[in-house]
PDB file of C-alpha atoms and ligand atoms in Angstrom:
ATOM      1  CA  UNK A 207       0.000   0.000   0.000  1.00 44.00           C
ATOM      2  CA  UNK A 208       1.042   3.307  -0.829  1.00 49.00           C
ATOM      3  CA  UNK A 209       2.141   5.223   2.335  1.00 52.00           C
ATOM      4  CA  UNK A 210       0.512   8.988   2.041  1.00 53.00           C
ATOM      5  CA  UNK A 211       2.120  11.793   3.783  1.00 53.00           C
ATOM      6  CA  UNK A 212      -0.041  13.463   6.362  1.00 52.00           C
ATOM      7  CA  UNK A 213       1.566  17.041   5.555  1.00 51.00           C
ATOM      8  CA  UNK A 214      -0.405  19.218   7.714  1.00 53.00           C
ATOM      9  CA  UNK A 215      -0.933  16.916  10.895  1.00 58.00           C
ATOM     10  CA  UNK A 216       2.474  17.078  11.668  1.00 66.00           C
ATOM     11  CA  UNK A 217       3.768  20.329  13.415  1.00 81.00           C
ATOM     12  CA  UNK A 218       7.230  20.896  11.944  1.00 89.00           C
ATOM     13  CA  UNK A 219      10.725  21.551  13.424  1.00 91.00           C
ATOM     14  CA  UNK A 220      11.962  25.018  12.296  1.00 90.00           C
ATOM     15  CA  UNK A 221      15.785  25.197  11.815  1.00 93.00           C
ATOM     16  CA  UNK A 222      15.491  28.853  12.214  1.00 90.00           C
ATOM     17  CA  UNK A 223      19.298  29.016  11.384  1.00 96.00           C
ATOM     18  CA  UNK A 224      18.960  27.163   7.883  1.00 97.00           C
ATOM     19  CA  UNK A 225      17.858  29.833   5.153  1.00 96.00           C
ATOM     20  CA  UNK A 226      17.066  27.460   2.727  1.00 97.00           C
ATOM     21  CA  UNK A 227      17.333  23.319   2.456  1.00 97.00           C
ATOM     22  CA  UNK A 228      17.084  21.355  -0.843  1.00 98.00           C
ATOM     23  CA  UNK A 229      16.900  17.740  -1.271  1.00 97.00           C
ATOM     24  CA  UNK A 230      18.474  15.728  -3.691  1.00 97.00           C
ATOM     25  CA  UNK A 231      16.675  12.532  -4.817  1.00 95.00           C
ATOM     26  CA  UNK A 232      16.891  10.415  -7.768  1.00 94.00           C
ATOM     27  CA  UNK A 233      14.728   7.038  -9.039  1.00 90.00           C
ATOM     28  CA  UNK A 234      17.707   4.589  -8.498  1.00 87.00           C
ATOM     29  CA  UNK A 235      21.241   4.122  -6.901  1.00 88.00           C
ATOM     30  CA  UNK A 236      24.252   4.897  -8.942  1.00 88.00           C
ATOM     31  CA  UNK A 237      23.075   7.615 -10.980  1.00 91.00           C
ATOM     32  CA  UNK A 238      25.764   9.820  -9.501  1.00 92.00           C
ATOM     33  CA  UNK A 239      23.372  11.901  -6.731  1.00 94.00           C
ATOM     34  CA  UNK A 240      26.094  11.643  -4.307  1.00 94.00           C
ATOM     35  CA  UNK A 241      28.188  13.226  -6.661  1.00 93.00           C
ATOM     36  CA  UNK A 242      25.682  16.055  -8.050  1.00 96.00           C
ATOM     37  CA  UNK A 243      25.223  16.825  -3.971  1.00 97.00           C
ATOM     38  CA  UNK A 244      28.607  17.034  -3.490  1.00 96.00           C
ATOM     39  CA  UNK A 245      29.687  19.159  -6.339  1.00 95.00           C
ATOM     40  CA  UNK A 246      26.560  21.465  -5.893  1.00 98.00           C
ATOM     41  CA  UNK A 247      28.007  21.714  -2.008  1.00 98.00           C
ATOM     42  CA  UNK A 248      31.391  22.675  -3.006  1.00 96.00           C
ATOM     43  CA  UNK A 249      30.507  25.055  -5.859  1.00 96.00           C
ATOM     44  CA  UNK A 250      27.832  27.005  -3.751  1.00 97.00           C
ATOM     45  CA  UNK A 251      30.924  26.942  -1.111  1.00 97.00           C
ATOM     46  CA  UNK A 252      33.141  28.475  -4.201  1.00 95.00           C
ATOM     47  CA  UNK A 253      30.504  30.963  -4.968  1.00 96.00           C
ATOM     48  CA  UNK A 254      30.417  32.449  -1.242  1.00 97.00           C
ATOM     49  CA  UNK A 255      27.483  30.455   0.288  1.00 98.00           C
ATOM     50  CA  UNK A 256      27.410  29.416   3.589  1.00 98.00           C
ATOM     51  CA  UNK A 257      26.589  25.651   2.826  1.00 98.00           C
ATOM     52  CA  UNK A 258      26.125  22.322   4.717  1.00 98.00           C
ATOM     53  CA  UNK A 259      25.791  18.905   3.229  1.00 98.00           C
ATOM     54  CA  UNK A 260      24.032  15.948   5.328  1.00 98.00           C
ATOM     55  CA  UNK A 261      24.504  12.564   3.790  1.00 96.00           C
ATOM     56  CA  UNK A 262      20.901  10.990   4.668  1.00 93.00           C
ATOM     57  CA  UNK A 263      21.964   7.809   2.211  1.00 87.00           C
ATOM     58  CA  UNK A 264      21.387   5.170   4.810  1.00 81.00           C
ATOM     59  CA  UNK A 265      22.183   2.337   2.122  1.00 78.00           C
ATOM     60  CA  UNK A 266      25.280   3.564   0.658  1.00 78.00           C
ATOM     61  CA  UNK A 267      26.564   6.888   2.294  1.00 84.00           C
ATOM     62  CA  UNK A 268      29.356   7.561   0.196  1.00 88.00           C
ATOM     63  CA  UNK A 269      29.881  11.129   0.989  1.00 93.00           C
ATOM     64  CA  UNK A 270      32.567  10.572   3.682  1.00 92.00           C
ATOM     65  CA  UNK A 271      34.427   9.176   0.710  1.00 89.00           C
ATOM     66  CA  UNK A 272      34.244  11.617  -1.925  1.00 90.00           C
ATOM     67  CA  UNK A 273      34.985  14.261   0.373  1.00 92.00           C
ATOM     68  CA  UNK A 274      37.653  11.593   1.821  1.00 90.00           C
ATOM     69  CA  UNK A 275      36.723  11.767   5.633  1.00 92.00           C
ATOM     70  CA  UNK A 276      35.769   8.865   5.918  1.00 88.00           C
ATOM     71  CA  UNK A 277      38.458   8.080   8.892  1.00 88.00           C
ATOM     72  CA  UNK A 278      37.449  11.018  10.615  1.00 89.00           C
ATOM     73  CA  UNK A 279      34.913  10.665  13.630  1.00 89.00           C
ATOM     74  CA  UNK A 280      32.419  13.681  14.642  1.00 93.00           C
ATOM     75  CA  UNK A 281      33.388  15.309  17.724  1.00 94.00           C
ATOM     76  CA  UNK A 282      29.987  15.126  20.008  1.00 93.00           C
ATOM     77  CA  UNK A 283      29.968  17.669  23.167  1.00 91.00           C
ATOM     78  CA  UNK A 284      27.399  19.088  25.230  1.00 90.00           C
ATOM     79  CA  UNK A 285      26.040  22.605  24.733  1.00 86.00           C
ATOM     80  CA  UNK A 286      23.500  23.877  27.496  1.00 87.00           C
ATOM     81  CA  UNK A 287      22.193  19.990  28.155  1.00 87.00           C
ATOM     82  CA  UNK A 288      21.821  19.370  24.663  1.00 87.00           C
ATOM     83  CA  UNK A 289      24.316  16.965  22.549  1.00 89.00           C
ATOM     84  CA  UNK A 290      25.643  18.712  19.717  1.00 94.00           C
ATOM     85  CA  UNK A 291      27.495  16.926  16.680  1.00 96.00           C
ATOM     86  CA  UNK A 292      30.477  18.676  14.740  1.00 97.00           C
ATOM     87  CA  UNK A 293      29.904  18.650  11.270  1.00 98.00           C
ATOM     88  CA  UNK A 294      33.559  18.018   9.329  1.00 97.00           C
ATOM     89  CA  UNK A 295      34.344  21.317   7.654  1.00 97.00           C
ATOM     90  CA  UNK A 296      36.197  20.607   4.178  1.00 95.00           C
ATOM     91  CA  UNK A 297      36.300  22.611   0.368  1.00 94.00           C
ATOM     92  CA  UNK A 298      34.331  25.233   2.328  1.00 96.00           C
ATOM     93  CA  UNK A 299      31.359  22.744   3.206  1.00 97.00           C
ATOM     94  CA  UNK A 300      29.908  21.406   6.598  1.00 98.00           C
ATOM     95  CA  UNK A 301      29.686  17.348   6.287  1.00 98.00           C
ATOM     96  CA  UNK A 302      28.066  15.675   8.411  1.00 97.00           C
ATOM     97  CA  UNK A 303      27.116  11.632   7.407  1.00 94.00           C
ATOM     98  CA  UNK A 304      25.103   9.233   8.327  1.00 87.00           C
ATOM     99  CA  UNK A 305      27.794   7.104   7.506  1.00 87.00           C
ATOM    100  CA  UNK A 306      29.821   7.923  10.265  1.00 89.00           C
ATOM    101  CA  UNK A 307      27.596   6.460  12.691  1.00 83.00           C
ATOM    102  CA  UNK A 308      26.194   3.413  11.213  1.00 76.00           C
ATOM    103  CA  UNK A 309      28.103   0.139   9.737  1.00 73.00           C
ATOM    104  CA  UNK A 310      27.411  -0.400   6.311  1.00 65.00           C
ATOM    105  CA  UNK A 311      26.605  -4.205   6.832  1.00 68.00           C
ATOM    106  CA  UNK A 312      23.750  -2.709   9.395  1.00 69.00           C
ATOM    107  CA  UNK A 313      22.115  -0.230   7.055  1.00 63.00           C
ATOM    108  CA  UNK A 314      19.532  -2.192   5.747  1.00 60.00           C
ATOM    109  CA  UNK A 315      18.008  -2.565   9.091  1.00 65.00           C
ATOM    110  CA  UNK A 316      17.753   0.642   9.418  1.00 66.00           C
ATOM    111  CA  UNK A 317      14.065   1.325   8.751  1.00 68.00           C
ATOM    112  CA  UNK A 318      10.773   3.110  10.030  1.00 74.00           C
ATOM    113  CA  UNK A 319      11.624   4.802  13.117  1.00 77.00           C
ATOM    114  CA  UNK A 320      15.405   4.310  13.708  1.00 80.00           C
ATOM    115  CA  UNK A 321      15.968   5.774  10.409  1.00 83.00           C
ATOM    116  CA  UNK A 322      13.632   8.462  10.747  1.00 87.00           C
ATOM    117  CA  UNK A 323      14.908   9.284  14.433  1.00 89.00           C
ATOM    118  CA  UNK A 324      18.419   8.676  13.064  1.00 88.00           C
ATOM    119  CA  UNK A 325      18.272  11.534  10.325  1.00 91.00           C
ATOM    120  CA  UNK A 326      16.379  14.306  12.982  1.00 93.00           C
ATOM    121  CA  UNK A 327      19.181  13.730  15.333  1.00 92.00           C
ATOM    122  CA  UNK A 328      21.611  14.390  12.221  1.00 93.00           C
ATOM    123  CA  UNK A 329      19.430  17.393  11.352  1.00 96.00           C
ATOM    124  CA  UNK A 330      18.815  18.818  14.797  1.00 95.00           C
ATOM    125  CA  UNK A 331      22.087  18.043  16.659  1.00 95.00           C
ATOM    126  CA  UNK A 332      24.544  18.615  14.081  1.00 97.00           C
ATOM    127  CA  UNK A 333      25.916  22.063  15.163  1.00 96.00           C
ATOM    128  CA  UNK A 334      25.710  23.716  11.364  1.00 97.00           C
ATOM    129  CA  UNK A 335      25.553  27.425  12.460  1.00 97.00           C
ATOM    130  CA  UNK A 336      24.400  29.690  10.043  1.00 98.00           C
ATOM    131  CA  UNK A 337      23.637  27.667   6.580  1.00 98.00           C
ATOM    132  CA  UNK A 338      22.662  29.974   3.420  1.00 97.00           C
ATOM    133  CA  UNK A 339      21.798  26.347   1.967  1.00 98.00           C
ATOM    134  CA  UNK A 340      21.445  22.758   3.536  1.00 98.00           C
ATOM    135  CA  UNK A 341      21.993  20.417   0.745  1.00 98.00           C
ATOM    136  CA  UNK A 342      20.461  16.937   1.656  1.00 98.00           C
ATOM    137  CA  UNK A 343      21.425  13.773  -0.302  1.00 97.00           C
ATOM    138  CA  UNK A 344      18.961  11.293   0.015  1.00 95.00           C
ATOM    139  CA  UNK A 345      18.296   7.332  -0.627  1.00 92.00           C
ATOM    140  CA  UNK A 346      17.270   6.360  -3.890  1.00 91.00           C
ATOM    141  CA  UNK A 347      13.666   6.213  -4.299  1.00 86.00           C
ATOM    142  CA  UNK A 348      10.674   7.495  -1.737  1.00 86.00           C
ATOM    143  CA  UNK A 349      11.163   5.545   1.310  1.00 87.00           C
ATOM    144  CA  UNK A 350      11.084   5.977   5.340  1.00 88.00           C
ATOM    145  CA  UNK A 351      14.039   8.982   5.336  1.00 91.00           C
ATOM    146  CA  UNK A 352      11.987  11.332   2.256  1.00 92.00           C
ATOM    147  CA  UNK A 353       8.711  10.338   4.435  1.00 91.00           C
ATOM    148  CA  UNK A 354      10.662  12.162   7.845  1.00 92.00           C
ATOM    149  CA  UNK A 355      12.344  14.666   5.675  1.00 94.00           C
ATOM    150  CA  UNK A 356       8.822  16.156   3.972  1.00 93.00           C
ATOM    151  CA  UNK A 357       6.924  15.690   7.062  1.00 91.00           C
ATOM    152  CA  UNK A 358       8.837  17.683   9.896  1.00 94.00           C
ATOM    153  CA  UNK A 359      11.027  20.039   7.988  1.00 96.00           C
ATOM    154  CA  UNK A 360      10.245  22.873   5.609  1.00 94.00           C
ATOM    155  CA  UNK A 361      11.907  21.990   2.858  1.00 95.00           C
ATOM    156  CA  UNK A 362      12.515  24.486  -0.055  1.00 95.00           C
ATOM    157  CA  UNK A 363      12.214  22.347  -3.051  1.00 96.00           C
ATOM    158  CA  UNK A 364      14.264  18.783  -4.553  1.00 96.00           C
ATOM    159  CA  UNK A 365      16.271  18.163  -7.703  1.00 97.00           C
ATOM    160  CA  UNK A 366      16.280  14.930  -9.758  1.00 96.00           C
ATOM    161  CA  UNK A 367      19.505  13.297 -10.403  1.00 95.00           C
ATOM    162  CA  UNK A 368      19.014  10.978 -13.745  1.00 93.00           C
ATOM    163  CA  UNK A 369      21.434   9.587 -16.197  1.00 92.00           C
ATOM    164  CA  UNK A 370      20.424   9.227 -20.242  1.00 91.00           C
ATOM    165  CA  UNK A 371      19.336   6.094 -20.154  1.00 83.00           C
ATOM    166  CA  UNK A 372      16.940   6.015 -17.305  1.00 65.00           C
ATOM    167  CA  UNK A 373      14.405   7.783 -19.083  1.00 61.00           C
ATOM    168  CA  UNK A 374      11.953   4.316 -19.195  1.00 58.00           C
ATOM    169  CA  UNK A 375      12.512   3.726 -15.408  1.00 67.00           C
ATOM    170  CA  UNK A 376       9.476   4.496 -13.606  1.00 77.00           C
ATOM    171  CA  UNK A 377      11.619   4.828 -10.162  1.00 84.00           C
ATOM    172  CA  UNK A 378      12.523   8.215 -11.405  1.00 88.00           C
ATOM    173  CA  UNK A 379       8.899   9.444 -12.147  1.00 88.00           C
ATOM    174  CA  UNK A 380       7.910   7.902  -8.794  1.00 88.00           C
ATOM    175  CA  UNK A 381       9.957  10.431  -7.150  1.00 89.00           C
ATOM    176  CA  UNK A 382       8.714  12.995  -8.904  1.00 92.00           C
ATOM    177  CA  UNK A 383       5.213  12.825  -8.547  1.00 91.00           C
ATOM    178  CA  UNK A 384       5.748  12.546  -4.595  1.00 90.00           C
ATOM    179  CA  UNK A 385       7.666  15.763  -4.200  1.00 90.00           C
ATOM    180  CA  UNK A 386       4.733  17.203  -6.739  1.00 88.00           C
ATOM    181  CA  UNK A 387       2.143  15.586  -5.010  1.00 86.00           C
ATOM    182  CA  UNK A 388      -0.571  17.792  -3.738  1.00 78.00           C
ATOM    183  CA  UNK A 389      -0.100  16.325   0.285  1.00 80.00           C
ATOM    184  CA  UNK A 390       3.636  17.246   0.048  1.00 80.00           C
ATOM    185  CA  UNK A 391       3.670  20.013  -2.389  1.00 82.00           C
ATOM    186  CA  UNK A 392       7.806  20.343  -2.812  1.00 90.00           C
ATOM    187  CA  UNK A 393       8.935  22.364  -5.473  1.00 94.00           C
ATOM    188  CA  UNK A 394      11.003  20.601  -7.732  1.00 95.00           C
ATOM    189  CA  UNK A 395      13.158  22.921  -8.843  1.00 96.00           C
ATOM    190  CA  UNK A 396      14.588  20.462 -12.271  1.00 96.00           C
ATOM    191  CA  UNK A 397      16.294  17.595 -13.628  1.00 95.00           C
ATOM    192  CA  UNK A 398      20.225  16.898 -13.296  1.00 96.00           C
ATOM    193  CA  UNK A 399      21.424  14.401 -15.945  1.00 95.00           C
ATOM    194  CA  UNK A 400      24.327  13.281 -14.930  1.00 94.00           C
ATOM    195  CA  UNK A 401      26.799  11.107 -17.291  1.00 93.00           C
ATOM    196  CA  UNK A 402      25.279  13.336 -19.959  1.00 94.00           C
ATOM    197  CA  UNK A 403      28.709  12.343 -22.656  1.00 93.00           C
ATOM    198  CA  UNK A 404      32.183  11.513 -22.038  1.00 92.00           C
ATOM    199  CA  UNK A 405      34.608  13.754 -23.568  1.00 86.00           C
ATOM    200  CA  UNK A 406      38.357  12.267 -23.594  1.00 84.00           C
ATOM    201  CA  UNK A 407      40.627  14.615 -21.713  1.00 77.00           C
ATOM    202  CA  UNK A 408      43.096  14.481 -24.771  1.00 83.00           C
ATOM    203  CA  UNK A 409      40.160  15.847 -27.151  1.00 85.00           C
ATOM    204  CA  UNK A 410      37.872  18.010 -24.769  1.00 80.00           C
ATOM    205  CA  UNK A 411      35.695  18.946 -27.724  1.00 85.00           C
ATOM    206  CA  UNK A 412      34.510  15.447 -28.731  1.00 89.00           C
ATOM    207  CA  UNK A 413      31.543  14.580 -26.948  1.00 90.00           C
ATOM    208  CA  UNK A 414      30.283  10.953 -27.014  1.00 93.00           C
ATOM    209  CA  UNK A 415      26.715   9.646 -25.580  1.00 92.00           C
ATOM    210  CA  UNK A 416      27.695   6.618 -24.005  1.00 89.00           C
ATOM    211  CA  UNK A 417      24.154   6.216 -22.609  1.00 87.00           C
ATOM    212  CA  UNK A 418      22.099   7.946 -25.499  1.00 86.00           C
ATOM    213  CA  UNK A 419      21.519  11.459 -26.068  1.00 88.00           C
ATOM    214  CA  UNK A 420      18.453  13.731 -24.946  1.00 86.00           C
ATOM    215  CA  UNK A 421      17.236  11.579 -21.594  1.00 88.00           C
ATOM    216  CA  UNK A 422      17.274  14.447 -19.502  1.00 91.00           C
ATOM    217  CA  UNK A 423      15.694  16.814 -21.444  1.00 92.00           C
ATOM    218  CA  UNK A 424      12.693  14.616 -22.193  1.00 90.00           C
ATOM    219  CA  UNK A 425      12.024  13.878 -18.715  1.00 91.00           C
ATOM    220  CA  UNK A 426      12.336  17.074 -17.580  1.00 93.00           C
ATOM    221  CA  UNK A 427       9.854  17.744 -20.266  1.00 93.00           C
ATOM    222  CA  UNK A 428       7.438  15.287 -19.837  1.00 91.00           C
ATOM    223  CA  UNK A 429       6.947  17.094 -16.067  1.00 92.00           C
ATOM    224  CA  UNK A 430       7.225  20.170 -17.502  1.00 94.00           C
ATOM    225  CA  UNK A 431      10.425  21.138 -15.747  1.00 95.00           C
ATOM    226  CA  UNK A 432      13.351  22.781 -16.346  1.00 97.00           C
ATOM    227  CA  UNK A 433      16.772  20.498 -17.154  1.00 97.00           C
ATOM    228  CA  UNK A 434      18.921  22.501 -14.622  1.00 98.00           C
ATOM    229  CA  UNK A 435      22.419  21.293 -15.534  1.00 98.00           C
ATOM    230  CA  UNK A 436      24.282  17.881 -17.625  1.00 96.00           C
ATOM    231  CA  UNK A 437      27.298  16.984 -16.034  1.00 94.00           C
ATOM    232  CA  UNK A 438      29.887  14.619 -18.534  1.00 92.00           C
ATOM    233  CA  UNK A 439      31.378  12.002 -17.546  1.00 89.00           C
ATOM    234  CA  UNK A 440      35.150  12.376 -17.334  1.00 75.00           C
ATOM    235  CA  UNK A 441      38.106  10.813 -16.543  1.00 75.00           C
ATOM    236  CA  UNK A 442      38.932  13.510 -13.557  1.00 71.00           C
ATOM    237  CA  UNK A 443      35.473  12.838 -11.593  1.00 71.00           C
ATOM    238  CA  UNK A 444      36.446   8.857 -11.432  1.00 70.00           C
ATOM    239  CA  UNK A 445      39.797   9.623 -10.673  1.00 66.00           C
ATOM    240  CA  UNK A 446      39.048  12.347  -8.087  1.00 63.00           C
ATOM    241  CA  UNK A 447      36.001  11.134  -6.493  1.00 65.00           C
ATOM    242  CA  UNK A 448      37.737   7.722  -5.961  1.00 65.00           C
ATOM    243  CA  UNK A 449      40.347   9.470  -4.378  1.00 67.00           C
ATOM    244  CA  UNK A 450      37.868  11.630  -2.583  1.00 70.00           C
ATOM    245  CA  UNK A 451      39.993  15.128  -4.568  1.00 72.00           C
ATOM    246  CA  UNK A 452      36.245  16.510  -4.803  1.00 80.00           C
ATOM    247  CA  UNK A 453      37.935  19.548  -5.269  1.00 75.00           C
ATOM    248  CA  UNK A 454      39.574  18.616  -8.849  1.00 76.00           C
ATOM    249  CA  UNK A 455      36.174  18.259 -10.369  1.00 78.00           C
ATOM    250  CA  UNK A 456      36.128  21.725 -11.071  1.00 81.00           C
ATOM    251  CA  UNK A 457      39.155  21.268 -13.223  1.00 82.00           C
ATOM    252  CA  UNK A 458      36.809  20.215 -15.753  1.00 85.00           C
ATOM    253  CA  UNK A 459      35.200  23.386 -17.495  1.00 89.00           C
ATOM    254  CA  UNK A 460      32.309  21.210 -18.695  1.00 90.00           C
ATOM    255  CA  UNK A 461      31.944  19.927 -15.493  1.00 91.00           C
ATOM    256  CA  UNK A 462      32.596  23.298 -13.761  1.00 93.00           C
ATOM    257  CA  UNK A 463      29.618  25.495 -15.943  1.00 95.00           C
ATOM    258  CA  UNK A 464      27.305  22.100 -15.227  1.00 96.00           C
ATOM    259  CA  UNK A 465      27.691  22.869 -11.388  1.00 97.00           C
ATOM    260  CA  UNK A 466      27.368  26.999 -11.967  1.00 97.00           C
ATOM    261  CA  UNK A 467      24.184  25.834 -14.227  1.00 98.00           C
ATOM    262  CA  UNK A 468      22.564  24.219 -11.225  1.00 98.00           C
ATOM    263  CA  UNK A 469      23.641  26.413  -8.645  1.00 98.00           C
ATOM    264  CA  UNK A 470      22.040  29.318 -10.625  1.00 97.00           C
ATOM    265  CA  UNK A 471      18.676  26.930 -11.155  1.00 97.00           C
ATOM    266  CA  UNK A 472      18.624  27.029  -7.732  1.00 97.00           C
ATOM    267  CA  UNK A 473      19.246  30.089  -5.916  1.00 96.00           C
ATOM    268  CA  UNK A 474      17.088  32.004  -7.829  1.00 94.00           C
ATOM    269  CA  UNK A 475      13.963  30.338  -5.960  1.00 91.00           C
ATOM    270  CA  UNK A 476      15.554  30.743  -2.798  1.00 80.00           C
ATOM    271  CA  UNK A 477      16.139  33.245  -0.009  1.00 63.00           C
ATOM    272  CA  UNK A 478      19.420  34.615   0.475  1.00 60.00           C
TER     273      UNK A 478
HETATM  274  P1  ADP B 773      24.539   7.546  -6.283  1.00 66.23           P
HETATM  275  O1  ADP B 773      24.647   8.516  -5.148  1.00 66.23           O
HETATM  276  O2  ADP B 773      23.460   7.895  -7.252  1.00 66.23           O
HETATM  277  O3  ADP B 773      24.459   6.115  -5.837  1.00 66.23           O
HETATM  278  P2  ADP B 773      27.359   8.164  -6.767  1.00 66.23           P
HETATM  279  O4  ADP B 773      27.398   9.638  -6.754  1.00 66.23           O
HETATM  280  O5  ADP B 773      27.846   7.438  -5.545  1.00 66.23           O
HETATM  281  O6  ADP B 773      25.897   7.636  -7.149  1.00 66.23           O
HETATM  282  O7  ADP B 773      28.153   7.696  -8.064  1.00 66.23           O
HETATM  283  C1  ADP B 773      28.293   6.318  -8.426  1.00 66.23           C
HETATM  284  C2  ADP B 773      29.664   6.113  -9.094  1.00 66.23           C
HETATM  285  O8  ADP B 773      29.690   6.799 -10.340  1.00 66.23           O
HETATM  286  C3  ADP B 773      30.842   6.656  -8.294  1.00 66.23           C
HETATM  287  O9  ADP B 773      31.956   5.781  -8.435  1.00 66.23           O
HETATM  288  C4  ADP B 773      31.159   7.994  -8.942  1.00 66.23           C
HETATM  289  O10 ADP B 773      32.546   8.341  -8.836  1.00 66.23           O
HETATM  290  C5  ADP B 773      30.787   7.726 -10.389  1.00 66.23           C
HETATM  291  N1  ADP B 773      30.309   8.927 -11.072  1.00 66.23           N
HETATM  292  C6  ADP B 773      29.280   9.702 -10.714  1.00 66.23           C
HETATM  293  N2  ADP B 773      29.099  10.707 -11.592  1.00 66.23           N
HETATM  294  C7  ADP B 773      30.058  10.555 -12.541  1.00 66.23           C
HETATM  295  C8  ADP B 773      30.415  11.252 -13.735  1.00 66.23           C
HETATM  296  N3  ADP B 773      29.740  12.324 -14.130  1.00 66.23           N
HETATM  297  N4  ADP B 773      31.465  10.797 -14.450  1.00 66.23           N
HETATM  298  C9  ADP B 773      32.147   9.701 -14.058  1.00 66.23           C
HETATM  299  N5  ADP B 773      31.877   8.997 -12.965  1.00 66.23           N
HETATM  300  C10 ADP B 773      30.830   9.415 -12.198  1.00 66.23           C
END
């Protein structure tokens, strides 16, 4: 059965020092979200935002990597009886995973309420300060975390993560209608497609469609949305998300203006 979100029954937590949070989602695993969150993060960071970056992934947090903290445990102290969690500050953006607090092999327990009370202690406790933007990178799909996330936040609106080829998946357009369903009512701000060509290094100007051309586009179309960005697939991301150089993404200028594209897709809803 279909589980509905009860929007309005719920009074919401107000994170009165978070001007503006935005979800990333996306139909299936491994379409790159982590990686569209991330560089979104660190470009918003390059462009003088005040940005934080919670990992909500509970099957495959993989943020700790790419930003290559994954070693690195959250320093938890108390501040006027409350616990308060340190958020790892790195390329100008405050990380804070679910990743460092669960063990991969347990994450698929982690359902209905430990999830959910997982992720508010993540959003509540974490000690983010002042955040122009909290950028959120959610599971795959519409499950137990998007259910938490839509019903006790205000959240500002979601972007899609898809690659070319996904087009005929329904997961994607699952996700969609439930941020544009009329109980939840998120803005969805656009489509990413991500792996959009691959363009040698050697030849930057060839551009070949490794997973067919025009995916994006047409499902941003077919929900009448904007395609916000199309990020390539390169040699440097591999390379430097493996090693967790998030930073040398930008090295690409495709790569780079795909990132500004979004950023500026974004902001322009939002309140700065
Ligand atoms: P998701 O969060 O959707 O599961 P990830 O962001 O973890 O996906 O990416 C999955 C894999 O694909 C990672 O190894 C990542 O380095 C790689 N990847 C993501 N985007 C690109 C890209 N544009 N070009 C090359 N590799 C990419």
């Amino acid at each position: 059965m279909e589980k509905k979100i009860k929007r309005d029954v719920i009074e919401k937590t107000q994170l009165t020092n978070i001007k503006n949070i935005i979800i990333v989602a996306s139909g299936k695993g491994g379409v790159g979200k982590s990686t569209v969150a991330s560089g979104l993060a660190v470009n918003m960071a390059l462009e003088g935002y005040s940005v934080g970056l919670l990992d909500a992934d509970i099957y495959g947090p993989s943020i700790p990597t790419l930003f290559n903290i994954q070693d690195q445990h959250p320093v938890i102290h108390e501040d006027q009886g409350k616990n308060k969690i340190e958020p790892i500050f790195k390329y100008g953006v405050k990380v804070m995973s679910i990743g460092f607090f669960i063990d991969p092999k347990q994450a698929i327990l982690w359902r209905g309420p430990l999830a959910s009370n997982g992720l508010k202690q993540l959003m509540n406790d974490t000690n983010w300060g002042d955040l122009d933007y909290l950028i959120i990178d959610t599971p795959p799909g519409t499950g137990d975390i998007h259910i938490t996330l839509l019903q006790q936040y205000e959240i500002n609106g979601a972007i899609v993560v898809t690659t070319p080829q996904v087009l005929a998946m329904s997961d994607v357009k699952k996700a969609i209608d439930m941020y544009l369903d009329e109980h939840v009512g998120i803005p969805v701000y656009g489509v990413v497609e991500n792996m959009s060509w691959f363009s040698p290094s050697k030849h930057p100007d060839e551009q070949y469609y490794l997973f067919g051309k025009g995916g994006g586009k047409e499902l941003a179309k077919a929900f009448n949305l904007p395609l916000l960005a199309q990020i390539p697939i390169n040699e440097t991301i591999c390379q430097s998300c493996d090693e967790g150089k998030l930073g040398e993404l930008f090295n690409d200028t495709a790569t780079q203006k795909g990132f500004e594209n979004l950023t500026d897709g974004i902001i322009k809803h939002n309140k700065n």
